[in-house]
PDB file of C-alpha atoms in Angstrom:
ATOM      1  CA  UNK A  43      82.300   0.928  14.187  1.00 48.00           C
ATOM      2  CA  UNK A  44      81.008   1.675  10.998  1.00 50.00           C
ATOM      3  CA  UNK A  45      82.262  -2.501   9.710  1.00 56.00           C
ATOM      4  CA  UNK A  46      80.337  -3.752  12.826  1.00 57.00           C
ATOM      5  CA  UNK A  47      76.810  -1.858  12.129  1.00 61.00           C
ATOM      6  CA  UNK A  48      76.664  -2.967   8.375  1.00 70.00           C
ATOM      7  CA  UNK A  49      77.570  -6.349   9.465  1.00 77.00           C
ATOM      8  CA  UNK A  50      74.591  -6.066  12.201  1.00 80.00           C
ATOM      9  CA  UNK A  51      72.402  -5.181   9.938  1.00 84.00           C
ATOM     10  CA  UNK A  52      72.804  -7.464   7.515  1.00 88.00           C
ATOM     11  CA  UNK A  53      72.063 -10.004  10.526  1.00 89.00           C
ATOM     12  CA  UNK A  54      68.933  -8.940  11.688  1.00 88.00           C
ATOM     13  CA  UNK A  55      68.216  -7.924   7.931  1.00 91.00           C
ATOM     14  CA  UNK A  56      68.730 -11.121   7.037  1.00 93.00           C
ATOM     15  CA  UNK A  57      66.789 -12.570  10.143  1.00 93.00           C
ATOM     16  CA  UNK A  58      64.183 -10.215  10.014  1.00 93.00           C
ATOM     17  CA  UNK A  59      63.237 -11.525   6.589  1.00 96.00           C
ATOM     18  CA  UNK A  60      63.662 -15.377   7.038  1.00 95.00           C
ATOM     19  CA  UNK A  61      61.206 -14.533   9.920  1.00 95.00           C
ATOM     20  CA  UNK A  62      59.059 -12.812   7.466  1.00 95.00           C
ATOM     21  CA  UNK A  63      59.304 -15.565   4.702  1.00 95.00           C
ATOM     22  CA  UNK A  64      58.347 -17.980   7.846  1.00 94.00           C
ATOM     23  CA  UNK A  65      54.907 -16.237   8.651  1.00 94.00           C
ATOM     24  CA  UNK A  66      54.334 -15.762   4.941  1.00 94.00           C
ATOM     25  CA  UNK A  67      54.546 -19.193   4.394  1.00 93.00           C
ATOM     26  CA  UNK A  68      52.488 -20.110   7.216  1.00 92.00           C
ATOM     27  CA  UNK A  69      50.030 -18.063   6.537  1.00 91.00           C
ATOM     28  CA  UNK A  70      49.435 -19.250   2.843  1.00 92.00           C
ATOM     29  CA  UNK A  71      51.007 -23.118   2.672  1.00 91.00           C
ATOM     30  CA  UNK A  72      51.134 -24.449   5.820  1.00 87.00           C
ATOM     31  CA  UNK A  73      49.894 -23.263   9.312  1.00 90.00           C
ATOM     32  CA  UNK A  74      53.147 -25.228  10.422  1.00 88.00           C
ATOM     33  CA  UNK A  75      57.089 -25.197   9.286  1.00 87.00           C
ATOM     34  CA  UNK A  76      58.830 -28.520  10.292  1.00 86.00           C
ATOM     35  CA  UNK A  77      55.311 -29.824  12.242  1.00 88.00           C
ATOM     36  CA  UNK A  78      55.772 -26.258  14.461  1.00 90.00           C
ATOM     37  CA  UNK A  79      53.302 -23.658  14.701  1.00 92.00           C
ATOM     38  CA  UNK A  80      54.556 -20.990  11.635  1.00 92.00           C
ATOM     39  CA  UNK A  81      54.464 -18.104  14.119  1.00 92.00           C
ATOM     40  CA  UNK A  82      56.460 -19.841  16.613  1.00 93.00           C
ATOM     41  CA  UNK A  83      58.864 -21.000  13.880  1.00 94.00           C
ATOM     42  CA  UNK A  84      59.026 -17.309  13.041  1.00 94.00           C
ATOM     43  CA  UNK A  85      59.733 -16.070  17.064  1.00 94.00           C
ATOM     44  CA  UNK A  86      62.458 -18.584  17.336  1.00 95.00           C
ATOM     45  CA  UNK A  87      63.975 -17.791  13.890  1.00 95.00           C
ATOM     46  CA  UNK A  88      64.273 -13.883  15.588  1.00 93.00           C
ATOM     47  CA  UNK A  89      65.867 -15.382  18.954  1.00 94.00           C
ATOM     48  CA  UNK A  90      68.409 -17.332  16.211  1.00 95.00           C
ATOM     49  CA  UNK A  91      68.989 -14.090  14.768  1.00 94.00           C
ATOM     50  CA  UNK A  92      69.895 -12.230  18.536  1.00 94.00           C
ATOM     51  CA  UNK A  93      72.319 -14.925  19.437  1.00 95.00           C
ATOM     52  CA  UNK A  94      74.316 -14.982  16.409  1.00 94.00           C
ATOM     53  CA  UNK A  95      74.072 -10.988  16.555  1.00 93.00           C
ATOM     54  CA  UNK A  96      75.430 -11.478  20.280  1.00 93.00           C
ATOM     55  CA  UNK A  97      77.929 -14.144  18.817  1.00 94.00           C
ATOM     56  CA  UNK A  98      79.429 -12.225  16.582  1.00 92.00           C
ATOM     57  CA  UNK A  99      79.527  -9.177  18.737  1.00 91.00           C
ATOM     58  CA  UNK A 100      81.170 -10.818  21.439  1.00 92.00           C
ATOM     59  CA  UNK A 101      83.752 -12.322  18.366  1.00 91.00           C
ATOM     60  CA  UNK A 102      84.821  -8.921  17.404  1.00 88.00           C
ATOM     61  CA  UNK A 103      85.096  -7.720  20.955  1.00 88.00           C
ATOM     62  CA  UNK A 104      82.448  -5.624  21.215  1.00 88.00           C
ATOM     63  CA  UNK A 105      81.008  -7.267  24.721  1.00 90.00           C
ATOM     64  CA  UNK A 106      78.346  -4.507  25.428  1.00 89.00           C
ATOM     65  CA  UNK A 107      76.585  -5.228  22.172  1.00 91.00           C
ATOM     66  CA  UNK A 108      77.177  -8.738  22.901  1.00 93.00           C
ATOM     67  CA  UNK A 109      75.386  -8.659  26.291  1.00 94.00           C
ATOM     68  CA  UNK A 110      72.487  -6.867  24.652  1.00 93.00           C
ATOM     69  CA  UNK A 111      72.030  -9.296  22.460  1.00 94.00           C
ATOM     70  CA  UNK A 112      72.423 -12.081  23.882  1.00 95.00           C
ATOM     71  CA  UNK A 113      70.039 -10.761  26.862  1.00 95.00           C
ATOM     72  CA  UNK A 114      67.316  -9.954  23.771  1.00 94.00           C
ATOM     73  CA  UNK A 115      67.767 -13.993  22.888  1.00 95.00           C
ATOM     74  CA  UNK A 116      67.172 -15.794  26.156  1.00 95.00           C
ATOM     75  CA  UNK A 117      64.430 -13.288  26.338  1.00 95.00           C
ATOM     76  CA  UNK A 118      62.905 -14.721  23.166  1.00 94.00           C
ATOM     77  CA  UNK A 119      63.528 -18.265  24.794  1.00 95.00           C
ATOM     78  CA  UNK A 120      61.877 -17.337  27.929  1.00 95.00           C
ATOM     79  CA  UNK A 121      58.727 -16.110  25.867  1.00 95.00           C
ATOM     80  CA  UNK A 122      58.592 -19.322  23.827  1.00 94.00           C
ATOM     81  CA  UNK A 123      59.538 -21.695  26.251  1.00 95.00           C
ATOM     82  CA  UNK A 124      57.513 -20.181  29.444  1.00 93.00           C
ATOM     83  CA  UNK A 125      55.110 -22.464  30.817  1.00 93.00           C
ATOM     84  CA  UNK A 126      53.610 -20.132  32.983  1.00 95.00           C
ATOM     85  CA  UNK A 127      52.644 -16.190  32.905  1.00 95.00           C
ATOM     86  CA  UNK A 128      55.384 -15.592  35.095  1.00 95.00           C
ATOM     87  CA  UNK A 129      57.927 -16.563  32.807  1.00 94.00           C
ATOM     88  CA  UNK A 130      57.057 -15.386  29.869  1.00 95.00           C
ATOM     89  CA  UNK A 131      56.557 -12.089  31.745  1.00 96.00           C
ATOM     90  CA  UNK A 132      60.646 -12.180  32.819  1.00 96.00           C
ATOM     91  CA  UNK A 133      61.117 -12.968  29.075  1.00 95.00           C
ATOM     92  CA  UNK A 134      59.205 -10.158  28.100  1.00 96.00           C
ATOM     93  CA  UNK A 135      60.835  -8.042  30.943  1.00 96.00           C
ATOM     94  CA  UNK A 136      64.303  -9.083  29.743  1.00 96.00           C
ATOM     95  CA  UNK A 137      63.592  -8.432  26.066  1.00 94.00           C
ATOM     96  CA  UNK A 138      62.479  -4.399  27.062  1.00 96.00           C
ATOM     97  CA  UNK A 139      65.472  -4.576  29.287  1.00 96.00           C
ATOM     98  CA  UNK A 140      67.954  -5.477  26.615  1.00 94.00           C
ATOM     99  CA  UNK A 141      66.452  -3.174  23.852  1.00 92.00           C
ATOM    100  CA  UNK A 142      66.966  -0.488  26.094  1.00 95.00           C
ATOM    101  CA  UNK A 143      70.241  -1.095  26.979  1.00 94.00           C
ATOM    102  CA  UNK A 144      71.193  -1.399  23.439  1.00 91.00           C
ATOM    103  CA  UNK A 145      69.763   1.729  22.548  1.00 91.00           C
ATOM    104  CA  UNK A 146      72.120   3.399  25.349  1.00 91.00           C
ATOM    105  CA  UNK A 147      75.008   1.348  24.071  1.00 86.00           C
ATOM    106  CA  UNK A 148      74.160   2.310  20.444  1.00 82.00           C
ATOM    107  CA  UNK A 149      73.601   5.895  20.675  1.00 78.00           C
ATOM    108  CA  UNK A 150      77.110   6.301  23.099  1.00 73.00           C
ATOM    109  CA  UNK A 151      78.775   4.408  20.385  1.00 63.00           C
ATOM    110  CA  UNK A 152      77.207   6.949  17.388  1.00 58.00           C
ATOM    111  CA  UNK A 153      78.449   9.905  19.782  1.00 59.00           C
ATOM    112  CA  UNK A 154      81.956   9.113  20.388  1.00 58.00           C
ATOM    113  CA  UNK A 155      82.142   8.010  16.851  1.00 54.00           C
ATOM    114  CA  UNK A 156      81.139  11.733  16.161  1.00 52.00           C
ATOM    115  CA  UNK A 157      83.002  13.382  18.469  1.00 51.00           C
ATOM    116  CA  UNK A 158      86.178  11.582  17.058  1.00 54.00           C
ATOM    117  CA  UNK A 159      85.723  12.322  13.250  1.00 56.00           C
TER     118      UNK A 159
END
């Protein structure tokens, strides 16, 4: 498990900072990236990183991760694409959801990874 977490976190490491770099450069160049708002840019760039995360999860046969991940991106999409307060509220529902259920699925993982060494 140990291969899979520093591979996750170079992911969202990796996300986390183009996402960064995004708002940074919104906020000093440009108030858009690619004619799209810079913090919108920056929200999508952090659904990118959650499907690829779920992607390469799923790839290495780790399907709980996967599906917590993968729930964590179309919650992103939900939030960016709603058009009305309801859906943006199920994205925002299903993005507390999924970070939840990751935390469960990461901190079994971290105890049956203790329990076995």
């Amino acid at each position: 498990m140990s291969e899979t977490l520093e591979g996750q976190r170079t992911i969202i490491g990796l996300g986390l900072l183009l996402a960064v770099l995004v708002l940074g450069y919104g906020a000093v160049v440009s108030e858009t990236v690619l004619g799209v708002d810079a913090t919108t840019a920056a929200m999508w760039v952090l659904a990118g990183t959650f499907a690829v995360s779920s992607i390469v999860h799923a790839w290495i046969g780790q399907y709980g991760f996967a599906l917590g991940h993968a729930g964590g991106a179309f919650g992103w999409g939900a939030v960016l694409l709603g058009s009305s307060a309801a859906e943006v509220g199920i994205g925002l529902i299903l993005l507390v959801l999924s970070g939840v259920y990751l935390a469960l699925v990461g901190r079994r993982g971290a105890r049956t990874d203790a329990a076995s060494t």
